CSV table of C-alpha atoms in Angstrom, one decimal:
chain,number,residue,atom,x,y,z
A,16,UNK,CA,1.3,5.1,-17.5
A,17,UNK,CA,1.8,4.1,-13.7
A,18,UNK,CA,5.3,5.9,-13.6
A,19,UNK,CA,5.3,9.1,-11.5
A,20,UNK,CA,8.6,10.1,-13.0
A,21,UNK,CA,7.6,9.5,-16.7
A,22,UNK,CA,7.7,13.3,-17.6
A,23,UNK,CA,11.4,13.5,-16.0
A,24,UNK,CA,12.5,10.7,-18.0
A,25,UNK,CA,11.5,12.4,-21.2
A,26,UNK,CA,12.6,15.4,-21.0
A,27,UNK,CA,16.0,14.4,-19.6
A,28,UNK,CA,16.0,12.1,-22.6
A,29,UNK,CA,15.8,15.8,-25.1
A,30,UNK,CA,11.7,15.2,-25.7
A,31,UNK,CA,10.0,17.8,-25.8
A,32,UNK,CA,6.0,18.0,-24.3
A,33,UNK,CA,3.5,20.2,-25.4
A,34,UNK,CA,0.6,20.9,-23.1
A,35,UNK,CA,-1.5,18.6,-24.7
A,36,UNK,CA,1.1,15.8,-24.2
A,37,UNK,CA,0.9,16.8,-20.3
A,38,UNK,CA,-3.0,16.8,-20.7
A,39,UNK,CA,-3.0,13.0,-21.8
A,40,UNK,CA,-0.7,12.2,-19.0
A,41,UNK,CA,-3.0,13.4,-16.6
A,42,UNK,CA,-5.5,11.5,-18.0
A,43,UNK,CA,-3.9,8.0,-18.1
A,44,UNK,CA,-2.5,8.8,-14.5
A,45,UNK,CA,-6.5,9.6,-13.5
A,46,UNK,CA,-7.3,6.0,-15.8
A,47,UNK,CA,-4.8,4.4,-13.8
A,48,UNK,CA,-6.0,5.6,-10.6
A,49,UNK,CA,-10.0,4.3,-11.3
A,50,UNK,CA,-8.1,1.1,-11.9
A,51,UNK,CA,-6.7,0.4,-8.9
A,52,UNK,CA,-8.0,-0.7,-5.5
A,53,UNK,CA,-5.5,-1.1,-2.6
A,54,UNK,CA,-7.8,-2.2,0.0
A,55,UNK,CA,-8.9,-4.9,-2.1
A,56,UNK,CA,-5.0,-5.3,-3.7
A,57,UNK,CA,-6.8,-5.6,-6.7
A,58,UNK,CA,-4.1,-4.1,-10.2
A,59,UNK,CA,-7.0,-3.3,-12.7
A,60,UNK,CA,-4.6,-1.0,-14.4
A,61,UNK,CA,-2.9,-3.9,-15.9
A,62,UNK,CA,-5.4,-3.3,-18.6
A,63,UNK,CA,-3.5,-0.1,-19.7
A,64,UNK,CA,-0.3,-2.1,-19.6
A,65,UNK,CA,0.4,-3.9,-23.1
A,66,UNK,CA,3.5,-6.0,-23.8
A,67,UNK,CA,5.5,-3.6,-25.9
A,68,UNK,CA,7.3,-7.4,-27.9
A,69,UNK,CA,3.8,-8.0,-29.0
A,70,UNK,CA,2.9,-5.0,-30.9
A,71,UNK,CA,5.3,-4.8,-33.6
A,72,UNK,CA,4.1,-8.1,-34.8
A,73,UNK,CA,1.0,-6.6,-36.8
A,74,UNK,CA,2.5,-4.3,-39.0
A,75,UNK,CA,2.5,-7.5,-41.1
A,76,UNK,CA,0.5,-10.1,-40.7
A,77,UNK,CA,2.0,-13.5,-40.8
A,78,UNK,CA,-0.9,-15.6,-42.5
A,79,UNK,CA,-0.4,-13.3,-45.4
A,80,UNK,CA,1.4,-14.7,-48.3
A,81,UNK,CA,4.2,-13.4,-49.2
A,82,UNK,CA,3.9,-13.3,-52.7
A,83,UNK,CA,1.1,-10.3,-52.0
A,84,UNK,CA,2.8,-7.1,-51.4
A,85,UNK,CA,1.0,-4.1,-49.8
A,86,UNK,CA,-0.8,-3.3,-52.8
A,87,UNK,CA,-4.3,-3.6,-54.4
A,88,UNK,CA,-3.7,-7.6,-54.5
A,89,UNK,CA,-4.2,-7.4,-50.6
A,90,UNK,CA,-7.7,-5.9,-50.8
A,91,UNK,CA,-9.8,-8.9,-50.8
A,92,UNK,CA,-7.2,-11.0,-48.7
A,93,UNK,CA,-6.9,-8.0,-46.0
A,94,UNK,CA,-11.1,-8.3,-45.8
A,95,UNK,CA,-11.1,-12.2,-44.9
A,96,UNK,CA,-11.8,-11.2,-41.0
A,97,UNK,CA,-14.8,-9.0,-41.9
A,98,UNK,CA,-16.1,-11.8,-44.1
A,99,UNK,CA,-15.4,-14.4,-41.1
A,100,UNK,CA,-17.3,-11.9,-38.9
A,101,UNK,CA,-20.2,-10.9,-41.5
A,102,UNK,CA,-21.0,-15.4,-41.8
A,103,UNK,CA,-20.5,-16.2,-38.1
A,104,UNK,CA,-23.7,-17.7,-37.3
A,105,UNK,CA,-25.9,-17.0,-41.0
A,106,UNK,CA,-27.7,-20.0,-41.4
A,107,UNK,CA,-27.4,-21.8,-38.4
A,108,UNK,CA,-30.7,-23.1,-36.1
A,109,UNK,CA,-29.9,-21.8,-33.3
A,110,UNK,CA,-33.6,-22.6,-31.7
A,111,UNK,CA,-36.4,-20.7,-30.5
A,112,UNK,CA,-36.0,-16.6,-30.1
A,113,UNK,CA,-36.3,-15.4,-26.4
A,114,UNK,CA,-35.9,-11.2,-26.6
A,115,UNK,CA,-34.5,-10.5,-23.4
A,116,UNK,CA,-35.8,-7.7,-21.4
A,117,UNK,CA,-34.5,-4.5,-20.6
A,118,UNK,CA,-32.0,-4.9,-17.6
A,119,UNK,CA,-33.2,-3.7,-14.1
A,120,UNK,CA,-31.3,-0.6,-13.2
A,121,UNK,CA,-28.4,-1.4,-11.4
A,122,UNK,CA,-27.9,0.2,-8.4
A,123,UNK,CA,-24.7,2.2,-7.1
A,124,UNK,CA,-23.7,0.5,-4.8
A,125,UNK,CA,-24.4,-3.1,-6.5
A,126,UNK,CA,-22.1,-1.8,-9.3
A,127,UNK,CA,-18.5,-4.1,-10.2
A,128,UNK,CA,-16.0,-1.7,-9.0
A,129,UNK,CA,-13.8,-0.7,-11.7
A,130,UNK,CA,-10.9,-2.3,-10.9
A,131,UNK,CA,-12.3,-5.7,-9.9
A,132,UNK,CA,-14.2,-5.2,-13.7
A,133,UNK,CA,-11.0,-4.5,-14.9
A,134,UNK,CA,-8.8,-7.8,-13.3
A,135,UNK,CA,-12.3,-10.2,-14.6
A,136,UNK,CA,-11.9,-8.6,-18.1
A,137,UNK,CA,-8.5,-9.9,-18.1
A,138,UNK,CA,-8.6,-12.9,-17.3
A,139,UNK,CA,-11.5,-13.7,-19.5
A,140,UNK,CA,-10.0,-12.3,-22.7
A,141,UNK,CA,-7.1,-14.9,-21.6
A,142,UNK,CA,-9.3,-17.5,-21.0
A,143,UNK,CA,-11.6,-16.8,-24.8
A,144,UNK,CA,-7.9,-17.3,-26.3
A,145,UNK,CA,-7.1,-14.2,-27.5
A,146,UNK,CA,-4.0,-13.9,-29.2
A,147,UNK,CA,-1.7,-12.1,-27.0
A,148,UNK,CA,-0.6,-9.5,-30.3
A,149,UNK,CA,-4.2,-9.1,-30.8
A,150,UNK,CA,-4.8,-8.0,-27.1
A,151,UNK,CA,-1.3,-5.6,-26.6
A,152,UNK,CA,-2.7,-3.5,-29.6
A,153,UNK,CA,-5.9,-3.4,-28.0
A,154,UNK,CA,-4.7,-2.1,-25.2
A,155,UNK,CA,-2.5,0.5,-26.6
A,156,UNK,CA,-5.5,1.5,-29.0
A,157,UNK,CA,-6.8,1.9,-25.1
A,158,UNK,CA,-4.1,4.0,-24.2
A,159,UNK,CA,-3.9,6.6,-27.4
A,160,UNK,CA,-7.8,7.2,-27.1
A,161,UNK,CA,-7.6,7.7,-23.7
A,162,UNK,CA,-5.0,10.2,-23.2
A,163,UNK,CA,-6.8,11.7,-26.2
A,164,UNK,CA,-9.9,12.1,-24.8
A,165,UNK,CA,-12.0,12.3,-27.2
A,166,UNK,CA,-14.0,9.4,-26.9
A,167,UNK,CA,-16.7,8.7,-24.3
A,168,UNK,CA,-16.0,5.3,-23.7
A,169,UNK,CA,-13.7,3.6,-20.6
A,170,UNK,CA,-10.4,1.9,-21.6
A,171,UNK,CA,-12.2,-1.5,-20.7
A,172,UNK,CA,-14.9,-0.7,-23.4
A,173,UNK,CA,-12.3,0.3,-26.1
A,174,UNK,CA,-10.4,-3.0,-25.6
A,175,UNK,CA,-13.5,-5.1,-25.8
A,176,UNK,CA,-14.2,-3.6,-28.8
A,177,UNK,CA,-11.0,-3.8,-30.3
A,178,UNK,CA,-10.6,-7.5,-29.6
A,179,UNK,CA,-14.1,-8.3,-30.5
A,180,UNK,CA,-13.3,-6.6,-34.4
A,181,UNK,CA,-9.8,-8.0,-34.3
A,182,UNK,CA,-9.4,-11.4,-33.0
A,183,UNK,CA,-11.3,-14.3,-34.0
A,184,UNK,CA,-11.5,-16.2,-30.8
A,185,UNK,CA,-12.8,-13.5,-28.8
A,186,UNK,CA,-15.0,-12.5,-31.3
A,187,UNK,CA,-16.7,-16.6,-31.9
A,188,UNK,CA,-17.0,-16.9,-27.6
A,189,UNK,CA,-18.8,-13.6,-27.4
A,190,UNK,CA,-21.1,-14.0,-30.4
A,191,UNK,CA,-21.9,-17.6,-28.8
A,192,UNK,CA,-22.6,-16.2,-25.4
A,193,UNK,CA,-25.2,-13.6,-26.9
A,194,UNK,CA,-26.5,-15.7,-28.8
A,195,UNK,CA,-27.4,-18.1,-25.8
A,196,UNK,CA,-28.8,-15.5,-24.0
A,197,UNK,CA,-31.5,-14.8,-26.4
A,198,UNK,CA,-32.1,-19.0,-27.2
A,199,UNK,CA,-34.9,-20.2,-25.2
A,200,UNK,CA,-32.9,-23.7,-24.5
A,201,UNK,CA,-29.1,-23.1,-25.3
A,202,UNK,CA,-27.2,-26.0,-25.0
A,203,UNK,CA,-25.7,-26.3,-21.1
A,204,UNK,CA,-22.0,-26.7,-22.9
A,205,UNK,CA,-22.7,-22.9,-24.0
A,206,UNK,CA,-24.7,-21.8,-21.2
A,207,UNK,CA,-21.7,-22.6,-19.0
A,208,UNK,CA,-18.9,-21.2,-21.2
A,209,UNK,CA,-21.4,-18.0,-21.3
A,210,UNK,CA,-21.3,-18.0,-17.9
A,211,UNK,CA,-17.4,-18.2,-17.0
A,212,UNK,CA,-17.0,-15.3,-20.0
A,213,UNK,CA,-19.2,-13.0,-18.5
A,214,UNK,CA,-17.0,-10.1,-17.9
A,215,UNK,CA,-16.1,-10.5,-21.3
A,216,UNK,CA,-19.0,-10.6,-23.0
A,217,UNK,CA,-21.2,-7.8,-20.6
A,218,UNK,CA,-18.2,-5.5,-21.0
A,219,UNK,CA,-18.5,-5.6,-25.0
A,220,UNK,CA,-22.4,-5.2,-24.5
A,221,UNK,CA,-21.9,-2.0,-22.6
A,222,UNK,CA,-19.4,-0.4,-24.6
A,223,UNK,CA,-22.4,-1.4,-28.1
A,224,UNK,CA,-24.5,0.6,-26.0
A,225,UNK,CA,-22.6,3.5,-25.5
A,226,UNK,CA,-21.7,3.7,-29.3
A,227,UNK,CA,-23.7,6.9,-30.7
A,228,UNK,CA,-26.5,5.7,-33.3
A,229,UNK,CA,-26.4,6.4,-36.8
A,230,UNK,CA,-28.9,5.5,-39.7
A,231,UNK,CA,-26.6,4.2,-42.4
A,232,UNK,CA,-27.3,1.6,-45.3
A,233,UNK,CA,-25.6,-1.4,-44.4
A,234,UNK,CA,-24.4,-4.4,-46.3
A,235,UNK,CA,-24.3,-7.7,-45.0
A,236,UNK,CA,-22.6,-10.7,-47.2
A,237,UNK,CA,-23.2,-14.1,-46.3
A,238,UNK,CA,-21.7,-17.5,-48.1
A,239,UNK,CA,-23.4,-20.4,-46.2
A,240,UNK,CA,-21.9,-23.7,-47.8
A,241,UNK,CA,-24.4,-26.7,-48.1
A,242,UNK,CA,-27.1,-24.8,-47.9
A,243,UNK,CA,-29.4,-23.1,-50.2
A,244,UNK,CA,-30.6,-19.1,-50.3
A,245,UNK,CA,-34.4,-19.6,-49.6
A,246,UNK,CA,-33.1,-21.7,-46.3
A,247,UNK,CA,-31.1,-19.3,-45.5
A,248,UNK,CA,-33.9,-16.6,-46.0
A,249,UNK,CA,-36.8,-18.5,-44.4
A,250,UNK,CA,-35.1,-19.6,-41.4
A,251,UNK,CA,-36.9,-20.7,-38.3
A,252,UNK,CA,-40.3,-21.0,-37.6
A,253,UNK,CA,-40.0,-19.4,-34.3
A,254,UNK,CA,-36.4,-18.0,-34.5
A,255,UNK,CA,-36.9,-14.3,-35.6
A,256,UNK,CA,-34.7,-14.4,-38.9
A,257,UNK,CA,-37.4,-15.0,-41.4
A,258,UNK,CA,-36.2,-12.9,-44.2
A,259,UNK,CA,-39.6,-12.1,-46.0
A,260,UNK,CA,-41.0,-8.0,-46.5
A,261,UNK,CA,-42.4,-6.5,-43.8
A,262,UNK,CA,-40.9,-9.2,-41.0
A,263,UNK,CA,-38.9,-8.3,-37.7
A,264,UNK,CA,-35.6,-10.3,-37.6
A,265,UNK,CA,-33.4,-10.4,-34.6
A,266,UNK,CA,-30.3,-10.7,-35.2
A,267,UNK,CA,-29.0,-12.4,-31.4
A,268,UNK,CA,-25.5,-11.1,-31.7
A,269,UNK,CA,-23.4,-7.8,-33.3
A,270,UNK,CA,-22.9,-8.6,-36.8
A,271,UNK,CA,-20.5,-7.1,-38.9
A,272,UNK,CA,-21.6,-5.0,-42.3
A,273,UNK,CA,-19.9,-2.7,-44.7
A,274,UNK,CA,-21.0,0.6,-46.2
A,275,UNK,CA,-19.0,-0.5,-49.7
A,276,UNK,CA,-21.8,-2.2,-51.7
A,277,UNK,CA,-18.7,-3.3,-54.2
A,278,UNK,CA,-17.2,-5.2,-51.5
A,279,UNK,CA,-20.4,-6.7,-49.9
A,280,UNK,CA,-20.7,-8.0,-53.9
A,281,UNK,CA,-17.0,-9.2,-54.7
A,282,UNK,CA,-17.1,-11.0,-51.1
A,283,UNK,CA,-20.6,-12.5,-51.4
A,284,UNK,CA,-20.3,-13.5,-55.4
A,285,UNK,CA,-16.8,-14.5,-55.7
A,286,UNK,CA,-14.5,-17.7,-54.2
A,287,UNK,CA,-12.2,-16.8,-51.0
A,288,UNK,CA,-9.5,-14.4,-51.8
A,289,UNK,CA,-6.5,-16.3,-52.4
């Protein structure tokens, strides 16, 4: 992507293209293009560049033991990020509810450009701490959908997404920073970080929104140590996530659930995988 002579390489090389290959060419060269303002000198399309040494190091993860071989043993252990997602926030006071309004339509010309949005979205997911594997294979997640095109979302959306499902860090800072935004009185610490993650956060929020709905059953398991289930369930006062029939409960960031009632069970019920 970025490489005018990318197709002469290839084929010099004995590879073969297809039309379709030439189709997502095109399309990464047009991504490329939307990235990158010259009057401005500003390289958005560093997005769609990933370092190539970081993406081999996920085959296999590292924290894994390696007495657990790709098997069924690796199940439960493989689901510790969902369950780290699923708990994030369960529990926890986090103050007064304050449902934010629907958004003023932006106008036109008031828009970020995309290649300014791009060069912000970078430099936040470096400064959530993102781990630098976690971000390259967002970025060449990015790149396959896109020359794909199958998807309606922007590369910028499919690496917020990506990161926000894959890495904890990004995910914790961007869960905070909603959750500030719909807190009466966050704490200024948060309200600050919120603030200097924006392009982070507000780029993950547009890419929820483009998702297409569905009405699935959901299952959400939560292990909140030190605390008992009818806290949990009758939270705050004035917080929105009173847990009784018939209530409205905001949830005031993107929670992770499964469709696999078995695993909701063996992850709620059962100690951490080991």
């Amino acid at each position: 992507c970025g490489h005018s002579n990318i197709v002469l390489k290839l084929t010099s090389h004995g590879a073969s293209l297809s039309n379709a290959d030439l189709e997502g060419l095109q399309r990464l060269r047009s991504a490329a293009a939307e990235l990158e303002d010259k009057e401005k000198k500003v390289e958005g399309s560093k997005l769609l560049w990933p370092e190539m040494s970081q993406i081999w190091h996920g085959c296999w993860p590292t924290d894994i033991p390696p007495q657990l071989s790709p098997s069924t043993n690796t199940y439960l252990y493989s689901a510790r990020p969902l369950m780290q997602r699923m708990i994030w926030g369960a529990g926890r006071d986090q103050g007064i509810a304050m449902p934010r309004a629907s958004g003023a339509v932006v106008d036109e010309d008031e828009k970020t450009p995309a290649a300014v949005a791009a060069k912000e979205l970078l430099d936040a997911i470096k400064l959530s701490g993102a781990e630098e594997t976690a971000l390259a294979t967002a970025q060449l997640m990015a790149l396959r959908l896109t020359a794909e095109g199958k998807v309606g979302l922007s590369a910028a959306n499919i690496v917020a997404l990506n990161l926000f499902l894959s890495d904890v860090s990004f995910h914790s800072e961007c869960s905070s920073a909603f959750s500030s935004q719909f807190s009466q009185s966050p704490a200024p610490a948060v309200r600050e970080r919120a603030a200097d993650l924006q392009a982070a956060h507000a780029e993950l929020s547009n890419a929820l929104q483009a998702l297409p709905a569905r009405k699935v059953v959901c299952f959400r398991a939560v292990r909140v140590p030190g605390a008992s289930l009818r806290d949990v369930l009758r939270g705050h006062r004035m917080g929105m996530d009173c847990y009784r029939p018939g209530s409205i409960v905001m949830w005031r960031h993107p929670s992770s659930c499964t469709q696999d009632p078995s695993l909701a069970e063996e992850l709620a019920l059962h100690g951490e995988p080991s």
